[in-house]
XYZ file of C-alpha atoms in Angstrom:
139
model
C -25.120 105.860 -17.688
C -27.870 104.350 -15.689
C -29.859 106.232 -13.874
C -31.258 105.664 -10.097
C -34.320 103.214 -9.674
C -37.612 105.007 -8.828
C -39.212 104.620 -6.094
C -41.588 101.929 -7.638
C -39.116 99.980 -8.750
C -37.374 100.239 -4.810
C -41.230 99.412 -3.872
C -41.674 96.433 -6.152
C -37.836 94.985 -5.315
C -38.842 95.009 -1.678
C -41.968 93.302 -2.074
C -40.320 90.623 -4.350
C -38.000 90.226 -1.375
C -40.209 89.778 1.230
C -42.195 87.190 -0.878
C -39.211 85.731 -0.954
C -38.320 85.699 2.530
C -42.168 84.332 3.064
C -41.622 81.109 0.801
C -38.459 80.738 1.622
C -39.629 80.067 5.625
C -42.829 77.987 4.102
C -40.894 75.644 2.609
C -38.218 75.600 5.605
C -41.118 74.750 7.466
C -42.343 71.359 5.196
C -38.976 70.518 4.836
C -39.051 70.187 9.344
C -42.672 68.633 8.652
C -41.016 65.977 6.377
C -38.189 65.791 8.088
C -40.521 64.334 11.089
C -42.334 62.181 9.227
C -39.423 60.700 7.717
C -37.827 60.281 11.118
C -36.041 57.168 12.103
C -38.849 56.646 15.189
C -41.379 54.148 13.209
C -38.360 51.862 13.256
C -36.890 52.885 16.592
C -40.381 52.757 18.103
C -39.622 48.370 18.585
C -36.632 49.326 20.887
C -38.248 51.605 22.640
C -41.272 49.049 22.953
C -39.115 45.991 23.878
C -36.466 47.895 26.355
C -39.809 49.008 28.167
C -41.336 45.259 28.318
C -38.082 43.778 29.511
C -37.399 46.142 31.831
C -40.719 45.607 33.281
C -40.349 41.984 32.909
C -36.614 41.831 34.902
C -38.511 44.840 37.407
C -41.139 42.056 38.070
C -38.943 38.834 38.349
C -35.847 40.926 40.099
C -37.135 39.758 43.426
C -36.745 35.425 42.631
C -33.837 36.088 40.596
C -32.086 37.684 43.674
C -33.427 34.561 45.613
C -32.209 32.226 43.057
C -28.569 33.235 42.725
C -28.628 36.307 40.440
C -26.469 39.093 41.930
C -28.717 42.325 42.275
C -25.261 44.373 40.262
C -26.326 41.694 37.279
C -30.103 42.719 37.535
C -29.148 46.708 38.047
C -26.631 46.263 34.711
C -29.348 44.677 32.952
C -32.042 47.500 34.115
C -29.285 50.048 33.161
C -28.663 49.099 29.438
C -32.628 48.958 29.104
C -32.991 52.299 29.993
C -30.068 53.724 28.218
C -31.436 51.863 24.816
C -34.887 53.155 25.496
C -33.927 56.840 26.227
C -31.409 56.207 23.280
C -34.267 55.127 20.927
C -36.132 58.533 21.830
C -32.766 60.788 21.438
C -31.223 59.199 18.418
C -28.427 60.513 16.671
C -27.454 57.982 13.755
C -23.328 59.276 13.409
C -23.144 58.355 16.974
C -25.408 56.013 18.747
C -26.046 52.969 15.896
C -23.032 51.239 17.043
C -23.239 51.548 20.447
C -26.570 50.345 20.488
C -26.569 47.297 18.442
C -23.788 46.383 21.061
C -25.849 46.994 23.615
C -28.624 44.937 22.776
C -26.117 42.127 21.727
C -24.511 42.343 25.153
C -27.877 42.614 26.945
C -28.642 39.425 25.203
C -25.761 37.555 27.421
C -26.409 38.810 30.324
C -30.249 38.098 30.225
C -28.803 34.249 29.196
C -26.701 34.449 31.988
C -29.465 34.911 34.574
C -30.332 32.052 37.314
C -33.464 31.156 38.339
C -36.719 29.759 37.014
C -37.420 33.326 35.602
C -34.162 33.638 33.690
C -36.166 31.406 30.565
C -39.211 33.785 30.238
C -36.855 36.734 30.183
C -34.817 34.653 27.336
C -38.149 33.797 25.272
C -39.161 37.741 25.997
C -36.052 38.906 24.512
C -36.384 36.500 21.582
C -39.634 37.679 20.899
C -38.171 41.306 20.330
C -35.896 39.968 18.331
C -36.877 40.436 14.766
C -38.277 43.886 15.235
C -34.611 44.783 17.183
C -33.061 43.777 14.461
C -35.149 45.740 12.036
C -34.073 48.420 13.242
C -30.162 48.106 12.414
C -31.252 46.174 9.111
């Protein structure tokens, strides 16, 4: 029959535990740490980057577009789906937002085509620009 640990070996069990517990939260930790640098931001960085220039871009021009036809609800829907895909690019969640935003960005493509005015063009060419790194993103 065995008989009851001794106090060293309680002491030395312990210790062994609490090393434990200590590596066991080190490498929690650079698993977070690579976790972040693994994130999906270096890619979702470009929609961030080209929601911000275009809303700035339909911000600026908003004014002549009103002038030249475009209904301010068109220019608010536009400046809406910018800043949903921008604070979507920040606050990504891959099982649910992927989908929603590639058809976002392919419907914000319309409507920017569907623009009147002289400024409707630049805002096309802007988008265009953006293009290939959008589509990086969802490649």
């Amino acid at each position: 029959m065995p008989s009851a640990p001794s106090r060293f070996e309680v002491e030395h069990l312990h210790r062994l535990m609490i090393q434990a517990s200590v590596e066991a939260a080190q490498l929690d930790q650079r698993l977070y740490e690579a976790r972040n640098a693994d994130s999906l931001w270096p890619v979702l960085r470009h929609w961030s980057e080209a929601a911000e220039a275009l809303d700035d871009a339909v911000e600026r021009a908003g004014p002549a577009l009103r002038r030249e036809g475009t209904p301010k609800d068109q220019i608010d829907r536009i400046r809406e789906r910018l800043d949903h895909l921008e604070q979507r690019s920040r606050q990504f969640d891959l099982d649910f937002d992927l989908d929603e935003c590639v058809e976002t960005w392919r419907s914000l493509g319309h409507d920017v085509a569907q623009l009147s005015g002289r400024h409707r063009d630049a805002l096309v060419l802007l988008l265009r620009h953006h293009q290939p790194a959008i589509d990086q993103a969802t490649a």
